[in-house]
Amino acid sequence: LASALAKGESVDPGPSPPDLTDKQISLLPSVILDGVAVESGKWYGDIETDLNGDSFKNDGSAEATVTFNSACPRNDRKTQGSFLTVERKVADATSSEWMGTAPFCAAHVKDCAEAGLVYVQSSDSGDGHSCMTGMKVQCDNSQWVTVATDGDVETVFHWYRSSVASDRSYAEVKWKVPAGTPAGTYRISHSGTYLDGLDRKYYDFTGASEAFTVVGA
């Protein structure tokens, strides 16, 4: 190998190491079930506890926090991925629309993503008649770029169940706004995978907070 490097020659890469993924032993039990409060109009990725503010200073002391309806992270460990992203808006929307029709609205954050749009906000009335059940969601075509993930020291991802015996779980995401962060419009997104209790299949989901601003100190 040293000789080939010195001469600038290529060498045979040799055999690939065996894939022993299915040989590994796990002492953790499999995920039995994920659940969400559908009777309250909730779905995976929907906001459970909204942002703790709509404006945060960039002096290094502010922290944005939001909690999502979630599912067990072991369904997909997001290797080379992320359970969260902090995103900054780089282009305003040129169009928007409300999803969900009164009186039984039943719209969710995921509906925006499935339509190739970006979640803006939830409302029980939105652009017209009020909902008797569920919520409406507003979506638009604004553009965002990722500025932080769960691999950055300024973010915290905390997953928990409402109780030991409950199938419902939540993801609390925190972003400590770094000093000097450019002023602008931001949002926090959460991605995950849930195990359906009926067909025993896995399904991806995503959710996002409403937009908030970062301002100069």
mmCIF file of C-alpha atoms in Angstrom:
data_model
loop_
_atom_site.group_PDB
_atom_site.id
_atom_site.type_symbol
_atom_site.label_atom_id
_atom_site.label_comp_id
_atom_site.label_asym_id
_atom_site.label_seq_id
_atom_site.Cartn_x
_atom_site.Cartn_y
_atom_site.Cartn_z
ATOM 1 C CA LEU A 1 0.000 0.000 0.000
ATOM 2 C CA ALA A 2 2.863 2.412 0.895
ATOM 3 C CA SER A 3 4.560 1.658 -2.388
ATOM 4 C CA ALA A 4 1.349 2.235 -4.353
ATOM 5 C CA LEU A 5 0.802 5.545 -2.558
ATOM 6 C CA ALA A 6 4.330 6.672 -3.366
ATOM 7 C CA LYS A 7 3.899 5.748 -7.026
ATOM 8 C CA GLY A 8 0.376 7.093 -7.296
ATOM 9 C CA GLU A 9 -0.961 3.670 -8.268
ATOM 10 C CA SER A 10 -4.369 2.218 -7.454
ATOM 11 C CA VAL A 11 -4.704 -0.984 -5.428
ATOM 12 C CA ASP A 12 -7.343 -3.676 -5.144
ATOM 13 C CA PRO A 13 -9.736 -2.630 -2.338
ATOM 14 C CA GLY A 14 -10.012 -6.232 -1.179
ATOM 15 C CA PRO A 15 -13.063 -7.922 0.356
ATOM 16 C CA SER A 16 -15.781 -5.881 2.068
ATOM 17 C CA PRO A 17 -16.376 -6.523 5.772
ATOM 18 C CA PRO A 18 -19.444 -8.687 6.481
ATOM 19 C CA ASP A 19 -22.743 -7.015 7.415
ATOM 20 C CA LEU A 20 -23.542 -8.340 10.899
ATOM 21 C CA THR A 21 -26.543 -6.085 11.515
ATOM 22 C CA ASP A 22 -28.959 -9.011 11.846
ATOM 23 C CA LYS A 23 -26.542 -10.805 14.198
ATOM 24 C CA GLN A 24 -26.574 -8.109 16.868
ATOM 25 C CA ILE A 25 -28.305 -8.843 20.150
ATOM 26 C CA SER A 26 -30.586 -6.239 21.748
ATOM 27 C CA LEU A 27 -31.682 -6.431 25.366
ATOM 28 C CA LEU A 28 -34.423 -3.849 24.762
ATOM 29 C CA PRO A 29 -37.932 -5.160 24.074
ATOM 30 C CA SER A 30 -39.504 -4.295 20.731
ATOM 31 C CA VAL A 31 -41.848 -1.322 20.478
ATOM 32 C CA ILE A 32 -45.333 -2.672 21.140
ATOM 33 C CA LEU A 33 -47.520 0.254 20.155
ATOM 34 C CA ASP A 34 -47.557 3.970 19.484
ATOM 35 C CA GLY A 35 -50.639 6.071 20.070
ATOM 36 C CA VAL A 36 -51.971 9.585 19.740
ATOM 37 C CA ALA A 37 -55.077 11.377 21.047
ATOM 38 C CA VAL A 38 -57.161 11.084 17.857
ATOM 39 C CA GLU A 39 -60.298 11.778 19.898
ATOM 40 C CA SER A 40 -58.890 15.248 20.531
ATOM 41 C CA GLY A 41 -58.054 15.804 16.873
ATOM 42 C CA LYS A 42 -54.346 15.089 17.338
ATOM 43 C CA TRP A 43 -51.959 13.241 15.037
ATOM 44 C CA TYR A 44 -48.269 12.437 15.024
ATOM 45 C CA GLY A 45 -46.257 15.597 14.505
ATOM 46 C CA ASP A 46 -49.040 17.902 15.712
ATOM 47 C CA ILE A 47 -48.094 20.445 18.359
ATOM 48 C CA GLU A 48 -48.951 19.500 21.940
ATOM 49 C CA THR A 49 -47.482 22.545 23.687
ATOM 50 C CA ASP A 50 -46.842 25.577 21.511
ATOM 51 C CA LEU A 51 -43.731 27.726 21.479
ATOM 52 C CA ASN A 52 -42.855 29.557 24.691
ATOM 53 C CA GLY A 53 -42.716 32.853 22.793
ATOM 54 C CA ASP A 54 -42.852 34.426 19.356
ATOM 55 C CA SER A 55 -39.622 36.433 19.539
ATOM 56 C CA PHE A 56 -36.198 35.524 20.929
ATOM 57 C CA LYS A 57 -33.050 37.644 21.329
ATOM 58 C CA ASN A 58 -29.739 36.546 19.831
ATOM 59 C CA ASP A 59 -27.664 37.401 22.888
ATOM 60 C CA GLY A 60 -27.105 33.747 23.843
ATOM 61 C CA SER A 61 -29.624 33.683 26.713
ATOM 62 C CA ALA A 62 -32.882 32.879 24.895
ATOM 63 C CA GLU A 63 -34.249 29.364 24.443
ATOM 64 C CA ALA A 64 -37.168 28.347 22.213
ATOM 65 C CA THR A 65 -39.141 25.284 23.330
ATOM 66 C CA VAL A 66 -41.977 23.365 21.644
ATOM 67 C CA THR A 67 -43.544 19.948 22.312
ATOM 68 C CA PHE A 68 -44.903 17.637 19.603
ATOM 69 C CA ASN A 69 -47.093 14.533 19.629
ATOM 70 C CA SER A 70 -44.562 11.854 18.805
ATOM 71 C CA ALA A 71 -43.728 8.145 18.684
ATOM 72 C CA CYS A 72 -40.944 5.939 20.007
ATOM 73 C CA PRO A 73 -37.578 7.019 18.515
ATOM 74 C CA ARG A 74 -36.480 3.369 18.343
ATOM 75 C CA ASN A 75 -38.860 2.853 15.406
ATOM 76 C CA ASP A 76 -36.222 4.671 13.326
ATOM 77 C CA ARG A 77 -33.050 5.860 15.031
ATOM 78 C CA LYS A 78 -32.421 8.430 12.263
ATOM 79 C CA THR A 79 -28.863 7.242 11.635
ATOM 80 C CA GLN A 80 -27.207 9.955 9.534
ATOM 81 C CA GLY A 81 -30.460 11.884 9.971
ATOM 82 C CA SER A 82 -32.061 14.011 12.668
ATOM 83 C CA PHE A 83 -35.128 13.991 14.895
ATOM 84 C CA LEU A 84 -35.267 17.775 14.695
ATOM 85 C CA THR A 85 -34.284 20.713 12.555
ATOM 86 C CA VAL A 86 -34.149 24.417 13.214
ATOM 87 C CA GLU A 87 -34.911 26.250 9.985
ATOM 88 C CA ARG A 88 -34.627 29.841 8.776
ATOM 89 C CA LYS A 89 -36.941 31.308 6.162
ATOM 90 C CA VAL A 90 -35.109 32.367 3.014
ATOM 91 C CA ALA A 91 -38.061 33.152 0.730
ATOM 92 C CA ASP A 92 -41.561 34.411 1.523
ATOM 93 C CA ALA A 93 -44.644 32.584 0.306
ATOM 94 C CA THR A 94 -46.295 33.472 -2.969
ATOM 95 C CA SER A 95 -49.428 31.451 -2.176
ATOM 96 C CA SER A 96 -51.156 29.843 0.783
ATOM 97 C CA GLU A 97 -54.220 27.728 1.527
ATOM 98 C CA TRP A 98 -56.266 26.406 4.419
ATOM 99 C CA MET A 99 -56.894 22.684 4.772
ATOM 100 C CA GLY A 100 -59.819 21.207 6.682
ATOM 101 C CA THR A 101 -63.518 21.775 6.066
ATOM 102 C CA ALA A 102 -65.952 22.792 8.800
ATOM 103 C CA PRO A 103 -67.704 21.500 10.785
ATOM 104 C CA PHE A 104 -65.553 18.337 11.015
ATOM 105 C CA CYS A 105 -62.159 19.739 10.094
ATOM 106 C CA ALA A 106 -59.668 16.926 10.857
ATOM 107 C CA ALA A 107 -56.645 18.606 9.241
ATOM 108 C CA HIS A 108 -53.115 18.013 10.507
ATOM 109 C CA VAL A 109 -49.593 19.360 10.053
ATOM 110 C CA LYS A 110 -48.751 16.351 7.878
ATOM 111 C CA ASP A 111 -51.308 17.461 5.289
ATOM 112 C CA CYS A 112 -49.074 20.400 4.392
ATOM 113 C CA ALA A 113 -46.022 18.188 3.851
ATOM 114 C CA GLU A 114 -48.027 15.696 1.793
ATOM 115 C CA ALA A 115 -49.097 18.561 -0.480
ATOM 116 C CA GLY A 116 -45.494 19.734 -0.864
ATOM 117 C CA LEU A 117 -46.185 22.813 1.242
ATOM 118 C CA VAL A 118 -44.990 24.272 4.540
ATOM 119 C CA TYR A 119 -47.046 24.377 7.742
ATOM 120 C CA VAL A 120 -47.894 27.902 8.944
ATOM 121 C CA GLN A 121 -50.466 27.654 11.749
ATOM 122 C CA SER A 122 -53.480 25.809 13.147
ATOM 123 C CA SER A 123 -56.885 27.330 13.871
ATOM 124 C CA ASP A 124 -60.412 26.204 14.738
ATOM 125 C CA SER A 125 -61.867 28.672 12.230
ATOM 126 C CA GLY A 126 -59.139 29.570 9.748
ATOM 127 C CA ASP A 127 -60.576 31.162 6.636
ATOM 128 C CA GLY A 128 -64.251 30.731 7.410
ATOM 129 C CA HIS A 129 -66.669 28.623 9.436
ATOM 130 C CA SER A 130 -65.611 27.291 12.834
ATOM 131 C CA CYS A 131 -64.796 23.633 13.442
ATOM 132 C CA MET A 132 -66.986 21.518 15.727
ATOM 133 C CA THR A 133 -64.208 18.931 15.894
ATOM 134 C CA GLY A 134 -60.565 18.977 14.863
ATOM 135 C CA MET A 135 -58.605 21.901 13.490
ATOM 136 C CA LYS A 136 -57.781 23.607 10.210
ATOM 137 C CA VAL A 137 -54.184 24.127 9.129
ATOM 138 C CA GLN A 138 -52.737 26.855 6.943
ATOM 139 C CA CYS A 139 -49.999 25.895 4.473
ATOM 140 C CA ASP A 140 -47.874 27.957 2.100
ATOM 141 C CA ASN A 141 -44.961 27.616 -0.325
ATOM 142 C CA SER A 142 -42.337 29.596 1.601
ATOM 143 C CA GLN A 143 -38.751 28.291 1.478
ATOM 144 C CA TRP A 144 -36.574 27.350 4.465
ATOM 145 C CA VAL A 145 -33.002 26.192 5.077
ATOM 146 C CA THR A 146 -31.737 24.091 7.987
ATOM 147 C CA VAL A 147 -29.446 25.883 10.442
ATOM 148 C CA ALA A 148 -29.273 23.262 13.232
ATOM 149 C CA THR A 149 -30.066 19.574 13.867
ATOM 150 C CA ASP A 150 -30.020 17.234 16.872
ATOM 151 C CA GLY A 151 -26.260 16.936 16.350
ATOM 152 C CA ASP A 152 -25.697 20.567 17.343
ATOM 153 C CA VAL A 153 -24.895 21.452 20.942
ATOM 154 C CA GLU A 154 -27.511 24.215 21.072
ATOM 155 C CA THR A 155 -30.398 21.762 20.537
ATOM 156 C CA VAL A 156 -32.038 19.287 22.934
ATOM 157 C CA PHE A 157 -34.393 16.445 21.960
ATOM 158 C CA HIS A 158 -36.310 14.959 24.898
ATOM 159 C CA TRP A 159 -38.732 12.103 24.205
ATOM 160 C CA TYR A 160 -41.063 10.808 26.915
ATOM 161 C CA ARG A 161 -44.314 8.920 27.452
ATOM 162 C CA SER A 162 -47.217 10.454 29.359
ATOM 163 C CA SER A 163 -47.002 7.470 31.744
ATOM 164 C CA VAL A 164 -45.219 4.112 31.883
ATOM 165 C CA ALA A 165 -48.309 2.235 30.700
ATOM 166 C CA SER A 166 -49.410 4.757 28.058
ATOM 167 C CA ASP A 167 -48.916 4.353 24.320
ATOM 168 C CA ARG A 168 -48.893 8.140 23.869
ATOM 169 C CA SER A 169 -45.590 9.955 23.768
ATOM 170 C CA TYR A 170 -44.204 13.413 23.196
ATOM 171 C CA ALA A 171 -41.044 15.064 21.921
ATOM 172 C CA GLU A 172 -39.885 18.255 23.599
ATOM 173 C CA VAL A 173 -37.473 20.170 21.384
ATOM 174 C CA LYS A 174 -35.331 23.021 22.673
ATOM 175 C CA TRP A 175 -33.102 25.422 20.779
ATOM 176 C CA LYS A 176 -30.822 27.724 22.728
ATOM 177 C CA VAL A 177 -30.442 30.590 20.284
ATOM 178 C CA PRO A 178 -26.670 31.076 19.803
ATOM 179 C CA ALA A 179 -25.235 34.538 20.317
ATOM 180 C CA GLY A 180 -24.963 36.328 17.019
ATOM 181 C CA THR A 181 -27.624 34.267 15.221
ATOM 182 C CA PRO A 182 -28.778 36.300 12.194
ATOM 183 C CA ALA A 183 -32.064 38.074 12.773
ATOM 184 C CA GLY A 184 -34.937 36.589 10.807
ATOM 185 C CA THR A 185 -37.861 34.180 10.811
ATOM 186 C CA TYR A 186 -37.320 30.651 12.114
ATOM 187 C CA ARG A 187 -39.235 27.484 12.959
ATOM 188 C CA ILE A 188 -38.558 24.145 14.665
ATOM 189 C CA SER A 189 -39.440 20.858 12.944
ATOM 190 C CA HIS A 190 -39.662 17.304 14.314
ATOM 191 C CA SER A 191 -39.537 14.070 12.309
ATOM 192 C CA GLY A 192 -40.202 10.524 13.433
ATOM 193 C CA THR A 193 -41.750 7.145 12.657
ATOM 194 C CA TYR A 194 -44.766 5.532 14.306
ATOM 195 C CA LEU A 195 -45.831 1.877 14.532
ATOM 196 C CA ASP A 196 -49.436 1.410 13.448
ATOM 197 C CA GLY A 197 -51.353 -0.774 15.873
ATOM 198 C CA LEU A 198 -53.565 -2.331 13.172
ATOM 199 C CA ASP A 199 -51.311 -3.331 10.282
ATOM 200 C CA ARG A 200 -48.058 -3.375 12.341
ATOM 201 C CA LYS A 201 -46.305 -1.257 9.733
ATOM 202 C CA TYR A 202 -44.090 1.780 10.216
ATOM 203 C CA TYR A 203 -45.040 5.204 8.879
ATOM 204 C CA ASP A 204 -42.965 8.398 8.816
ATOM 205 C CA PHE A 205 -44.345 11.693 10.070
ATOM 206 C CA THR A 206 -43.184 15.266 10.366
ATOM 207 C CA GLY A 207 -44.367 18.316 12.278
ATOM 208 C CA ALA A 208 -43.383 21.945 12.645
ATOM 209 C CA SER A 209 -43.865 24.819 15.022
ATOM 210 C CA GLU A 210 -45.361 28.097 13.990
ATOM 211 C CA ALA A 211 -42.819 30.643 12.805
ATOM 212 C CA PHE A 212 -41.009 32.868 15.301
ATOM 213 C CA THR A 213 -38.472 35.661 14.988
ATOM 214 C CA VAL A 214 -34.912 36.063 16.191
ATOM 215 C CA VAL A 215 -34.043 39.680 16.897
ATOM 216 C CA GLY A 216 -30.921 41.578 17.832
ATOM 217 C CA ALA A 217 -30.090 41.986 21.506
#
